[in-house]
């Protein structure tokens, strides 16, 4: 099975259009060693022809142009994207759905009933799309393996993650199970497994047990420190309030990933543009390397 990282940055991308933090400014000026990144999305395939798009980022068109494998060109209008699966209803994960409106048939859309409800209410993308290609909703069950229609050789399992729905959601202050998920991708033939969770506020016993049984974990790399955005004067919110566990510090993501067996490949994704790990020569990046942790980049391919 193959995962292709289409976008490895958090919401806003890197550099972010209006941001002059040391990373964004340094990248624009060419004064730091770092690579631009688009907003978080991956594509999964067992046969290299049919793909599951996991999250539809606002950068999806740019991402598809950079990934010819997702465009098998079997007909005059065609795409390798068999279905789209959503991890949550956040803007950086869903607004690309509007860019897929030229399909000739309804877009198969796998998401929990909670995410589908936000997308027909607070941010009514599915209602808007009904005037174009429409969507074929495929409700995603929690804690149960599910096949993906049109995608041979891939099963998905959604794990509920405790976190808030997006700011626009009518349920913002009344979170529901299913607002946010982690995704276990499995190849039923080989038994190989990858856990994907671009937003992970805490590593619960259930998440740890899942990650221990995986070949690869591709998890939340948003922030290095809890107060990164606050210290730079960019936000009043700490990482925890945004549902992201920072890498550094006691109980942080590095410490959590250290609890996994040594054979598990560990990769961070959904990196915020303020995070020092984006600089190839940063000491924080060297610390990750010392712990056997990789940083995802756009175009990265992970076979498992
Ligand atoms: C998040 O994961 O916190 C989001 O990237 C926020 C956003 O897209 O606005
Ligand atoms: Mn995000
Ligand atoms: Zn920035």
PDB file of C-alpha atoms and ligand atoms in Angstrom:
ATOM      1  CA  UNK A   1       0.000   0.000   0.000  1.00  0.00           C
ATOM      2  CA  UNK A   2       1.097   3.502  -0.686  1.00  0.00           C
ATOM      3  CA  UNK A   3       0.421   6.789   1.056  1.00  0.00           C
ATOM      4  CA  UNK A   4       1.349   9.910  -0.833  1.00  0.00           C
ATOM      5  CA  UNK A   5       1.588  13.063   1.258  1.00  0.00           C
ATOM      6  CA  UNK A   6      -0.148  15.723  -0.831  1.00  0.00           C
ATOM      7  CA  UNK A   7       0.145  18.458   1.768  1.00  0.00           C
ATOM      8  CA  UNK A   8       2.172  18.416   4.987  1.00  0.00           C
ATOM      9  CA  UNK A   9       1.436  21.853   6.489  1.00  0.00           C
ATOM     10  CA  UNK A  10      -1.247  22.886   8.974  1.00  0.00           C
ATOM     11  CA  UNK A  11      -3.989  25.381   8.122  1.00  0.00           C
ATOM     12  CA  UNK A  12      -2.507  28.407   6.333  1.00  0.00           C
ATOM     13  CA  UNK A  13       0.267  26.388   4.670  1.00  0.00           C
ATOM     14  CA  UNK A  14       3.922  27.385   4.615  1.00  0.00           C
ATOM     15  CA  UNK A  15       4.544  30.212   4.014  1.00  0.00           C
ATOM     16  CA  UNK A  16       1.159  31.555   5.080  1.00  0.00           C
ATOM     17  CA  UNK A  17      -0.108  34.401   2.897  1.00  0.00           C
ATOM     18  CA  UNK A  18      -0.142  37.069   5.634  1.00  0.00           C
ATOM     19  CA  UNK A  19       2.487  35.716   8.028  1.00  0.00           C
ATOM     20  CA  UNK A  20       5.874  37.281   8.722  1.00  0.00           C
ATOM     21  CA  UNK A  21       7.003  34.913  11.463  1.00  0.00           C
ATOM     22  CA  UNK A  22      10.730  33.982  11.241  1.00  0.00           C
ATOM     23  CA  UNK A  23       9.889  30.844   9.208  1.00  0.00           C
ATOM     24  CA  UNK A  24       7.474  32.418   6.697  1.00  0.00           C
ATOM     25  CA  UNK A  25       9.580  35.547   6.279  1.00  0.00           C
ATOM     26  CA  UNK A  26      12.799  33.527   6.092  1.00  0.00           C
ATOM     27  CA  UNK A  27      11.397  31.213   3.424  1.00  0.00           C
ATOM     28  CA  UNK A  28      10.246  34.168   1.288  1.00  0.00           C
ATOM     29  CA  UNK A  29      13.651  35.844   1.598  1.00  0.00           C
ATOM     30  CA  UNK A  30      15.538  32.611   0.998  1.00  0.00           C
ATOM     31  CA  UNK A  31      17.430  33.128   4.249  1.00  0.00           C
ATOM     32  CA  UNK A  32      16.515  29.801   5.907  1.00  0.00           C
ATOM     33  CA  UNK A  33      16.911  26.181   4.831  1.00  0.00           C
ATOM     34  CA  UNK A  34      13.293  25.048   4.500  1.00  0.00           C
ATOM     35  CA  UNK A  35      10.761  23.905   1.895  1.00  0.00           C
ATOM     36  CA  UNK A  36       7.300  25.318   1.175  1.00  0.00           C
ATOM     37  CA  UNK A  37       4.374  23.093   2.104  1.00  0.00           C
ATOM     38  CA  UNK A  38       0.691  22.975   1.188  1.00  0.00           C
ATOM     39  CA  UNK A  39      -2.184  22.249   3.567  1.00  0.00           C
ATOM     40  CA  UNK A  40      -2.657  18.827   5.089  1.00  0.00           C
ATOM     41  CA  UNK A  41      -3.903  15.978   2.919  1.00  0.00           C
ATOM     42  CA  UNK A  42      -2.829  12.468   1.950  1.00  0.00           C
ATOM     43  CA  UNK A  43      -3.834  10.006  -0.765  1.00  0.00           C
ATOM     44  CA  UNK A  44      -3.923   6.236  -0.258  1.00  0.00           C
ATOM     45  CA  UNK A  45      -3.873   3.432  -2.811  1.00  0.00           C
ATOM     46  CA  UNK A  46      -3.313  -0.305  -2.881  1.00  0.00           C
ATOM     47  CA  UNK A  47      -2.961  -0.598  -6.678  1.00  0.00           C
ATOM     48  CA  UNK A  48      -1.490   2.789  -7.683  1.00  0.00           C
ATOM     49  CA  UNK A  49      -4.539   3.588  -9.849  1.00  0.00           C
ATOM     50  CA  UNK A  50      -7.493   3.993  -7.484  1.00  0.00           C
ATOM     51  CA  UNK A  51      -6.984   6.446  -4.633  1.00  0.00           C
ATOM     52  CA  UNK A  52      -8.696   7.527  -1.451  1.00  0.00           C
ATOM     53  CA  UNK A  53      -8.204  11.246  -0.904  1.00  0.00           C
ATOM     54  CA  UNK A  54      -8.021  11.816   2.839  1.00  0.00           C
ATOM     55  CA  UNK A  55      -9.050  15.437   3.408  1.00  0.00           C
ATOM     56  CA  UNK A  56      -9.688  17.870   0.574  1.00  0.00           C
ATOM     57  CA  UNK A  57      -7.437  20.826   1.280  1.00  0.00           C
ATOM     58  CA  UNK A  58      -7.863  24.331  -0.183  1.00  0.00           C
ATOM     59  CA  UNK A  59      -4.638  23.494  -2.072  1.00  0.00           C
ATOM     60  CA  UNK A  60      -6.034  20.334  -3.693  1.00  0.00           C
ATOM     61  CA  UNK A  61      -5.690  21.527  -7.303  1.00  0.00           C
ATOM     62  CA  UNK A  62      -2.010  22.395  -6.834  1.00  0.00           C
ATOM     63  CA  UNK A  63      -1.507  19.079  -5.061  1.00  0.00           C
ATOM     64  CA  UNK A  64      -3.126  17.087  -7.879  1.00  0.00           C
ATOM     65  CA  UNK A  65      -1.021  18.867 -10.500  1.00  0.00           C
ATOM     66  CA  UNK A  66       2.039  17.690  -8.591  1.00  0.00           C
ATOM     67  CA  UNK A  67       0.772  14.083  -8.423  1.00  0.00           C
ATOM     68  CA  UNK A  68       0.239  12.641 -11.933  1.00  0.00           C
ATOM     69  CA  UNK A  69      -0.312   9.161 -10.440  1.00  0.00           C
ATOM     70  CA  UNK A  70      -3.725  10.393  -9.244  1.00  0.00           C
ATOM     71  CA  UNK A  71      -4.716  11.132 -12.848  1.00  0.00           C
ATOM     72  CA  UNK A  72      -4.807   7.784 -14.706  1.00  0.00           C
ATOM     73  CA  UNK A  73      -6.653   9.337 -17.719  1.00  0.00           C
ATOM     74  CA  UNK A  74      -8.873   6.370 -18.576  1.00  0.00           C
ATOM     75  CA  UNK A  75     -11.540   8.625 -20.132  1.00  0.00           C
ATOM     76  CA  UNK A  76     -11.843  12.160 -21.446  1.00  0.00           C
ATOM     77  CA  UNK A  77     -12.913  13.299 -17.958  1.00  0.00           C
ATOM     78  CA  UNK A  78     -11.421  11.067 -15.258  1.00  0.00           C
ATOM     79  CA  UNK A  79      -9.647  11.008 -11.932  1.00  0.00           C
ATOM     80  CA  UNK A  80      -7.973   8.339  -9.845  1.00  0.00           C
ATOM     81  CA  UNK A  81      -9.825   9.683  -6.788  1.00  0.00           C
ATOM     82  CA  UNK A  82     -12.376   6.959  -5.992  1.00  0.00           C
ATOM     83  CA  UNK A  83     -13.616   8.633  -2.814  1.00  0.00           C
ATOM     84  CA  UNK A  84     -12.818  11.366  -0.305  1.00  0.00           C
ATOM     85  CA  UNK A  85     -12.586  10.712   3.437  1.00  0.00           C
ATOM     86  CA  UNK A  86     -12.648  13.541   5.992  1.00  0.00           C
ATOM     87  CA  UNK A  87     -10.903  13.516   9.383  1.00  0.00           C
ATOM     88  CA  UNK A  88     -12.936  16.470  10.647  1.00  0.00           C
ATOM     89  CA  UNK A  89     -14.807  19.440   9.185  1.00  0.00           C
ATOM     90  CA  UNK A  90     -12.004  22.010   9.583  1.00  0.00           C
ATOM     91  CA  UNK A  91     -11.586  24.521   6.762  1.00  0.00           C
ATOM     92  CA  UNK A  92      -8.086  23.264   5.889  1.00  0.00           C
ATOM     93  CA  UNK A  93      -9.482  19.736   5.409  1.00  0.00           C
ATOM     94  CA  UNK A  94     -12.752  20.315   3.559  1.00  0.00           C
ATOM     95  CA  UNK A  95     -12.843  23.417   1.385  1.00  0.00           C
ATOM     96  CA  UNK A  96     -11.079  21.604  -1.482  1.00  0.00           C
ATOM     97  CA  UNK A  97     -14.338  19.689  -1.982  1.00  0.00           C
ATOM     98  CA  UNK A  98     -15.613  22.725  -3.897  1.00  0.00           C
ATOM     99  CA  UNK A  99     -12.706  22.356  -6.336  1.00  0.00           C
ATOM    100  CA  UNK A 100     -13.825  18.826  -7.261  1.00  0.00           C
ATOM    101  CA  UNK A 101     -17.258  19.990  -8.468  1.00  0.00           C
ATOM    102  CA  UNK A 102     -16.580  19.244 -12.163  1.00  0.00           C
ATOM    103  CA  UNK A 103     -17.060  15.499 -11.621  1.00  0.00           C
ATOM    104  CA  UNK A 104     -19.777  13.962 -13.765  1.00  0.00           C
ATOM    105  CA  UNK A 105     -21.074  11.747 -10.931  1.00  0.00           C
ATOM    106  CA  UNK A 106     -21.683  12.448  -7.232  1.00  0.00           C
ATOM    107  CA  UNK A 107     -18.474  12.490  -5.201  1.00  0.00           C
ATOM    108  CA  UNK A 108     -18.335   9.531  -2.757  1.00  0.00           C
ATOM    109  CA  UNK A 109     -17.732  11.232   0.594  1.00  0.00           C
ATOM    110  CA  UNK A 110     -16.807   9.182   3.666  1.00  0.00           C
ATOM    111  CA  UNK A 111     -17.204  11.040   6.941  1.00  0.00           C
ATOM    112  CA  UNK A 112     -18.827  10.572  10.307  1.00  0.00           C
ATOM    113  CA  UNK A 113     -22.461  11.687  10.642  1.00  0.00           C
ATOM    114  CA  UNK A 114     -21.187  14.547  12.851  1.00  0.00           C
ATOM    115  CA  UNK A 115     -18.818  15.868  10.168  1.00  0.00           C
ATOM    116  CA  UNK A 116     -21.505  15.438   7.500  1.00  0.00           C
ATOM    117  CA  UNK A 117     -23.910  17.427   9.691  1.00  0.00           C
ATOM    118  CA  UNK A 118     -21.448  20.341  10.006  1.00  0.00           C
ATOM    119  CA  UNK A 119     -20.991  20.284   6.228  1.00  0.00           C
ATOM    120  CA  UNK A 120     -24.701  20.617   5.609  1.00  0.00           C
ATOM    121  CA  UNK A 121     -25.249  23.207   8.361  1.00  0.00           C
ATOM    122  CA  UNK A 122     -22.465  25.481   9.707  1.00  0.00           C
ATOM    123  CA  UNK A 123     -20.463  25.256   6.476  1.00  0.00           C
ATOM    124  CA  UNK A 124     -22.989  23.846   3.982  1.00  0.00           C
ATOM    125  CA  UNK A 125     -20.569  22.559   1.339  1.00  0.00           C
ATOM    126  CA  UNK A 126     -22.627  19.464   0.564  1.00  0.00           C
ATOM    127  CA  UNK A 127     -25.704  21.642  -0.064  1.00  0.00           C
ATOM    128  CA  UNK A 128     -23.681  23.894  -2.371  1.00  0.00           C
ATOM    129  CA  UNK A 129     -22.220  20.886  -4.202  1.00  0.00           C
ATOM    130  CA  UNK A 130     -25.713  19.485  -4.785  1.00  0.00           C
ATOM    131  CA  UNK A 131     -25.979  22.190  -7.496  1.00  0.00           C
ATOM    132  CA  UNK A 132     -22.872  20.749  -9.199  1.00  0.00           C
ATOM    133  CA  UNK A 133     -21.756  17.091  -9.051  1.00  0.00           C
ATOM    134  CA  UNK A 134     -23.365  16.404  -5.677  1.00  0.00           C
ATOM    135  CA  UNK A 135     -21.941  14.122  -3.034  1.00  0.00           C
ATOM    136  CA  UNK A 136     -22.758  10.486  -2.258  1.00  0.00           C
ATOM    137  CA  UNK A 137     -22.382  10.401   1.544  1.00  0.00           C
ATOM    138  CA  UNK A 138     -20.880   7.220   2.976  1.00  0.00           C
ATOM    139  CA  UNK A 139     -21.328   7.490   6.754  1.00  0.00           C
ATOM    140  CA  UNK A 140     -18.165   6.439   8.549  1.00  0.00           C
ATOM    141  CA  UNK A 141     -18.733   4.217  11.575  1.00  0.00           C
ATOM    142  CA  UNK A 142     -16.471   4.545  14.621  1.00  0.00           C
ATOM    143  CA  UNK A 143     -14.260   1.676  15.805  1.00  0.00           C
ATOM    144  CA  UNK A 144     -15.298  -0.675  12.988  1.00  0.00           C
ATOM    145  CA  UNK A 145     -13.256  -1.650   9.923  1.00  0.00           C
ATOM    146  CA  UNK A 146     -14.872  -0.540   6.691  1.00  0.00           C
ATOM    147  CA  UNK A 147     -14.098  -1.172   3.011  1.00  0.00           C
ATOM    148  CA  UNK A 148     -13.933   1.805   0.685  1.00  0.00           C
ATOM    149  CA  UNK A 149     -16.212   1.477  -2.363  1.00  0.00           C
ATOM    150  CA  UNK A 150     -14.142   1.547  -5.555  1.00  0.00           C
ATOM    151  CA  UNK A 151     -10.889   1.107  -3.693  1.00  0.00           C
ATOM    152  CA  UNK A 152      -9.780  -2.518  -3.728  1.00  0.00           C
ATOM    153  CA  UNK A 153      -7.357  -3.685  -1.054  1.00  0.00           C
ATOM    154  CA  UNK A 154      -7.849  -0.911   1.495  1.00  0.00           C
ATOM    155  CA  UNK A 155      -9.832  -0.951   4.719  1.00  0.00           C
ATOM    156  CA  UNK A 156     -10.261   2.023   7.013  1.00  0.00           C
ATOM    157  CA  UNK A 157     -11.082   2.209  10.687  1.00  0.00           C
ATOM    158  CA  UNK A 158     -12.065   5.509  12.304  1.00  0.00           C
ATOM    159  CA  UNK A 159     -11.096   6.097  15.928  1.00  0.00           C
ATOM    160  CA  UNK A 160     -12.930   8.896  17.749  1.00  0.00           C
ATOM    161  CA  UNK A 161     -10.528  11.570  19.043  1.00  0.00           C
ATOM    162  CA  UNK A 162     -11.581  13.980  21.788  1.00  0.00           C
ATOM    163  CA  UNK A 163     -11.420  17.497  20.333  1.00  0.00           C
ATOM    164  CA  UNK A 164     -13.747  20.347  19.446  1.00  0.00           C
ATOM    165  CA  UNK A 165     -15.515  20.716  16.102  1.00  0.00           C
ATOM    166  CA  UNK A 166     -14.562  23.821  14.033  1.00  0.00           C
ATOM    167  CA  UNK A 167     -15.304  27.365  15.249  1.00  0.00           C
ATOM    168  CA  UNK A 168     -18.253  27.677  12.828  1.00  0.00           C
ATOM    169  CA  UNK A 169     -19.928  24.472  14.022  1.00  0.00           C
ATOM    170  CA  UNK A 170     -23.244  24.764  15.925  1.00  0.00           C
ATOM    171  CA  UNK A 171     -21.676  22.087  18.162  1.00  0.00           C
ATOM    172  CA  UNK A 172     -18.458  24.014  18.888  1.00  0.00           C
ATOM    173  CA  UNK A 173     -19.104  24.089  22.640  1.00  0.00           C
ATOM    174  CA  UNK A 174     -20.963  20.757  22.707  1.00  0.00           C
ATOM    175  CA  UNK A 175     -18.425  18.364  21.109  1.00  0.00           C
ATOM    176  CA  UNK A 176     -19.722  15.040  19.866  1.00  0.00           C
ATOM    177  CA  UNK A 177     -17.982  11.701  19.416  1.00  0.00           C
ATOM    178  CA  UNK A 178     -17.151  11.690  15.733  1.00  0.00           C
ATOM    179  CA  UNK A 179     -16.285  15.400  15.330  1.00  0.00           C
ATOM    180  CA  UNK A 180     -12.635  14.367  14.972  1.00  0.00           C
ATOM    181  CA  UNK A 181     -11.146  11.025  14.082  1.00  0.00           C
ATOM    182  CA  UNK A 182      -7.848   9.231  13.701  1.00  0.00           C
ATOM    183  CA  UNK A 183      -7.656   6.778  10.821  1.00  0.00           C
ATOM    184  CA  UNK A 184      -6.213   3.295  10.804  1.00  0.00           C
ATOM    185  CA  UNK A 185      -5.462   2.211   7.239  1.00  0.00           C
ATOM    186  CA  UNK A 186      -4.908  -1.493   6.710  1.00  0.00           C
ATOM    187  CA  UNK A 187      -3.988  -3.790   3.891  1.00  0.00           C
ATOM    188  CA  UNK A 188      -6.167  -6.855   4.563  1.00  0.00           C
ATOM    189  CA  UNK A 189      -3.827  -9.036   2.472  1.00  0.00           C
ATOM    190  CA  UNK A 190      -0.593  -8.236   4.274  1.00  0.00           C
ATOM    191  CA  UNK A 191      -1.960  -7.017   7.601  1.00  0.00           C
ATOM    192  CA  UNK A 192       0.267  -3.942   7.391  1.00  0.00           C
ATOM    193  CA  UNK A 193      -1.134  -0.834   9.057  1.00  0.00           C
ATOM    194  CA  UNK A 194      -0.672   2.920   9.135  1.00  0.00           C
ATOM    195  CA  UNK A 195      -2.247   5.316  11.652  1.00  0.00           C
ATOM    196  CA  UNK A 196      -3.005   8.846  10.448  1.00  0.00           C
ATOM    197  CA  UNK A 197      -3.992  11.613  12.845  1.00  0.00           C
ATOM    198  CA  UNK A 198      -3.138  15.164  11.713  1.00  0.00           C
ATOM    199  CA  UNK A 199      -4.944  16.542  14.772  1.00  0.00           C
ATOM    200  CA  UNK A 200      -4.104  14.752  18.017  1.00  0.00           C
ATOM    201  CA  UNK A 201      -4.578  16.664  21.269  1.00  0.00           C
ATOM    202  CA  UNK A 202      -3.735  13.765  23.550  1.00  0.00           C
ATOM    203  CA  UNK A 203      -2.420  10.227  23.229  1.00  0.00           C
ATOM    204  CA  UNK A 204      -5.047   8.152  25.018  1.00  0.00           C
ATOM    205  CA  UNK A 205      -4.520   4.500  25.926  1.00  0.00           C
ATOM    206  CA  UNK A 206      -6.652   3.528  22.894  1.00  0.00           C
ATOM    207  CA  UNK A 207      -4.567   5.642  20.525  1.00  0.00           C
ATOM    208  CA  UNK A 208      -1.318   4.350  22.023  1.00  0.00           C
ATOM    209  CA  UNK A 209      -2.495   0.739  21.669  1.00  0.00           C
ATOM    210  CA  UNK A 210      -3.454   1.392  18.045  1.00  0.00           C
ATOM    211  CA  UNK A 211      -0.130   3.049  17.262  1.00  0.00           C
ATOM    212  CA  UNK A 212       1.809   0.190  18.897  1.00  0.00           C
ATOM    213  CA  UNK A 213       0.261  -2.218  16.399  1.00  0.00           C
ATOM    214  CA  UNK A 214       1.204  -0.172  13.338  1.00  0.00           C
ATOM    215  CA  UNK A 215       4.013  -0.249  10.826  1.00  0.00           C
ATOM    216  CA  UNK A 216       3.842   3.537  10.367  1.00  0.00           C
ATOM    217  CA  UNK A 217       2.317   6.403  12.350  1.00  0.00           C
ATOM    218  CA  UNK A 218       1.724   9.726  10.607  1.00  0.00           C
ATOM    219  CA  UNK A 219       0.659  12.091  13.351  1.00  0.00           C
ATOM    220  CA  UNK A 220       0.146  15.660  14.540  1.00  0.00           C
ATOM    221  CA  UNK A 221       3.285  17.768  14.116  1.00  0.00           C
ATOM    222  CA  UNK A 222       1.547  21.143  14.399  1.00  0.00           C
ATOM    223  CA  UNK A 223       3.497  22.855  17.195  1.00  0.00           C
ATOM    224  CA  UNK A 224       6.844  22.494  18.905  1.00  0.00           C
ATOM    225  CA  UNK A 225       5.677  24.242  22.094  1.00  0.00           C
ATOM    226  CA  UNK A 226       2.328  24.768  23.792  1.00  0.00           C
ATOM    227  CA  UNK A 227       2.551  28.588  23.621  1.00  0.00           C
ATOM    228  CA  UNK A 228       4.296  28.988  20.249  1.00  0.00           C
ATOM    229  CA  UNK A 229       1.593  31.143  18.658  1.00  0.00           C
ATOM    230  CA  UNK A 230       1.060  33.187  21.835  1.00  0.00           C
ATOM    231  CA  UNK A 231       4.770  34.016  22.234  1.00  0.00           C
ATOM    232  CA  UNK A 232       4.979  35.221  18.635  1.00  0.00           C
ATOM    233  CA  UNK A 233       1.900  37.404  19.159  1.00  0.00           C
ATOM    234  CA  UNK A 234      -0.017  35.456  16.495  1.00  0.00           C
ATOM    235  CA  UNK A 235      -2.842  33.973  18.560  1.00  0.00           C
ATOM    236  CA  UNK A 236      -4.286  33.951  22.034  1.00  0.00           C
ATOM    237  CA  UNK A 237      -4.781  30.202  21.903  1.00  0.00           C
ATOM    238  CA  UNK A 238      -2.437  27.562  23.257  1.00  0.00           C
ATOM    239  CA  UNK A 239      -1.838  24.317  21.367  1.00  0.00           C
ATOM    240  CA  UNK A 240      -4.151  22.333  23.668  1.00  0.00           C
ATOM    241  CA  UNK A 241      -7.053  24.702  22.994  1.00  0.00           C
ATOM    242  CA  UNK A 242      -6.595  23.984  19.287  1.00  0.00           C
ATOM    243  CA  UNK A 243      -6.490  20.219  19.809  1.00  0.00           C
ATOM    244  CA  UNK A 244      -2.796  19.746  19.101  1.00  0.00           C
ATOM    245  CA  UNK A 245      -0.200  18.067  21.341  1.00  0.00           C
ATOM    246  CA  UNK A 246       3.145  19.899  20.964  1.00  0.00           C
ATOM    247  CA  UNK A 247       6.297  17.888  20.336  1.00  0.00           C
ATOM    248  CA  UNK A 248       8.540  19.175  23.135  1.00  0.00           C
ATOM    249  CA  UNK A 249       8.247  18.907  26.896  1.00  0.00           C
ATOM    250  CA  UNK A 250       7.114  16.306  29.401  1.00  0.00           C
ATOM    251  CA  UNK A 251       4.346  14.177  27.926  1.00  0.00           C
ATOM    252  CA  UNK A 252       4.752  15.843  24.521  1.00  0.00           C
ATOM    253  CA  UNK A 253       4.619  14.052  21.175  1.00  0.00           C
ATOM    254  CA  UNK A 254       8.317  13.084  21.253  1.00  0.00           C
ATOM    255  CA  UNK A 255       7.829  11.435  24.650  1.00  0.00           C
ATOM    256  CA  UNK A 256       4.669   9.698  23.396  1.00  0.00           C
ATOM    257  CA  UNK A 257       6.337   8.377  20.251  1.00  0.00           C
ATOM    258  CA  UNK A 258       9.256   7.138  22.369  1.00  0.00           C
ATOM    259  CA  UNK A 259       6.757   4.652  23.880  1.00  0.00           C
ATOM    260  CA  UNK A 260       6.294   2.866  20.555  1.00  0.00           C
ATOM    261  CA  UNK A 261       8.230  -0.262  19.589  1.00  0.00           C
ATOM    262  CA  UNK A 262      11.430   0.544  17.705  1.00  0.00           C
ATOM    263  CA  UNK A 263      10.124  -0.982  14.447  1.00  0.00           C
ATOM    264  CA  UNK A 264       7.329   1.572  14.081  1.00  0.00           C
ATOM    265  CA  UNK A 265       8.133   4.306  11.539  1.00  0.00           C
ATOM    266  CA  UNK A 266       7.271   7.696  13.044  1.00  0.00           C
ATOM    267  CA  UNK A 267       6.447  10.683  10.844  1.00  0.00           C
ATOM    268  CA  UNK A 268       5.042  14.113  11.784  1.00  0.00           C
ATOM    269  CA  UNK A 269       2.543  15.865   9.505  1.00  0.00           C
ATOM    270  CA  UNK A 270       0.272  18.977   9.666  1.00  0.00           C
ATOM    271  CA  UNK A 271       3.223  21.200  10.593  1.00  0.00           C
ATOM    272  CA  UNK A 272       2.322  24.780  11.461  1.00  0.00           C
ATOM    273  CA  UNK A 273       4.387  27.466   9.768  1.00  0.00           C
ATOM    274  CA  UNK A 274       5.648  28.729  13.153  1.00  0.00           C
ATOM    275  CA  UNK A 275       7.205  25.364  14.063  1.00  0.00           C
ATOM    276  CA  UNK A 276      11.035  25.442  14.207  1.00  0.00           C
ATOM    277  CA  UNK A 277      11.208  21.843  12.907  1.00  0.00           C
ATOM    278  CA  UNK A 278      10.480  23.257   9.440  1.00  0.00           C
ATOM    279  CA  UNK A 279      14.084  24.488   9.293  1.00  0.00           C
ATOM    280  CA  UNK A 280      16.260  21.637   8.045  1.00  0.00           C
ATOM    281  CA  UNK A 281      19.198  22.718  10.220  1.00  0.00           C
ATOM    282  CA  UNK A 282      17.286  23.606  13.405  1.00  0.00           C
ATOM    283  CA  UNK A 283      18.351  21.987  16.701  1.00  0.00           C
ATOM    284  CA  UNK A 284      14.688  21.012  17.209  1.00  0.00           C
ATOM    285  CA  UNK A 285      14.833  19.077  13.939  1.00  0.00           C
ATOM    286  CA  UNK A 286      18.022  17.337  15.078  1.00  0.00           C
ATOM    287  CA  UNK A 287      16.249  16.365  18.280  1.00  0.00           C
ATOM    288  CA  UNK A 288      13.483  14.691  16.269  1.00  0.00           C
ATOM    289  CA  UNK A 289      16.074  12.847  14.199  1.00  0.00           C
ATOM    290  CA  UNK A 290      17.768  11.637  17.377  1.00  0.00           C
ATOM    291  CA  UNK A 291      14.418  10.134  18.405  1.00  0.00           C
ATOM    292  CA  UNK A 292      13.927   8.473  15.006  1.00  0.00           C
ATOM    293  CA  UNK A 293      11.115  10.858  14.050  1.00  0.00           C
ATOM    294  CA  UNK A 294      10.754  12.112  10.457  1.00  0.00           C
ATOM    295  CA  UNK A 295       9.045  15.262   9.199  1.00  0.00           C
ATOM    296  CA  UNK A 296       6.650  14.785   6.271  1.00  0.00           C
ATOM    297  CA  UNK A 297       7.053  16.896   3.141  1.00  0.00           C
ATOM    298  CA  UNK A 298       4.803  17.417   0.135  1.00  0.00           C
ATOM    299  CA  UNK A 299       5.312  14.554  -2.301  1.00  0.00           C
ATOM    300  CA  UNK A 300       6.620  12.144   0.360  1.00  0.00           C
ATOM    301  CA  UNK A 301       5.650   8.555  -0.397  1.00  0.00           C
ATOM    302  CA  UNK A 302       5.269   5.998   2.345  1.00  0.00           C
ATOM    303  CA  UNK A 303       4.951   2.345   1.350  1.00  0.00           C
ATOM    304  CA  UNK A 304       3.641  -0.017   3.998  1.00  0.00           C
TER     305      UNK A 304
HETATM  306  C1  LIG B   1      -6.160  23.361  12.980  1.00  0.00           C
HETATM  307  O1  LIG B   1      -5.883  22.194  12.770  1.00  0.00           O
HETATM  308  O2  LIG B   1      -6.118  23.846  14.131  1.00  0.00           O
HETATM  309  C2  LIG B   1      -6.560  24.136  11.766  1.00  0.00           C
HETATM  310  O3  LIG B   1      -5.489  24.045  10.849  1.00  0.00           O
HETATM  311  C3  LIG B   1      -7.046  25.494  11.965  1.00  0.00           C
HETATM  312  C4  LIG B   1      -7.492  26.131  10.661  1.00  0.00           C
HETATM  313  O4  LIG B   1      -7.392  25.552   9.581  1.00  0.00           O
HETATM  314  O5  LIG B   1      -7.944  27.275  10.721  1.00  0.00           O
HETATM  315 MN1  LIG B   2      -5.707  21.860  10.599  1.00  0.00          MN
HETATM  316 ZN1  LIG B   3       4.392  32.012   9.688  1.00  0.00          ZN
END
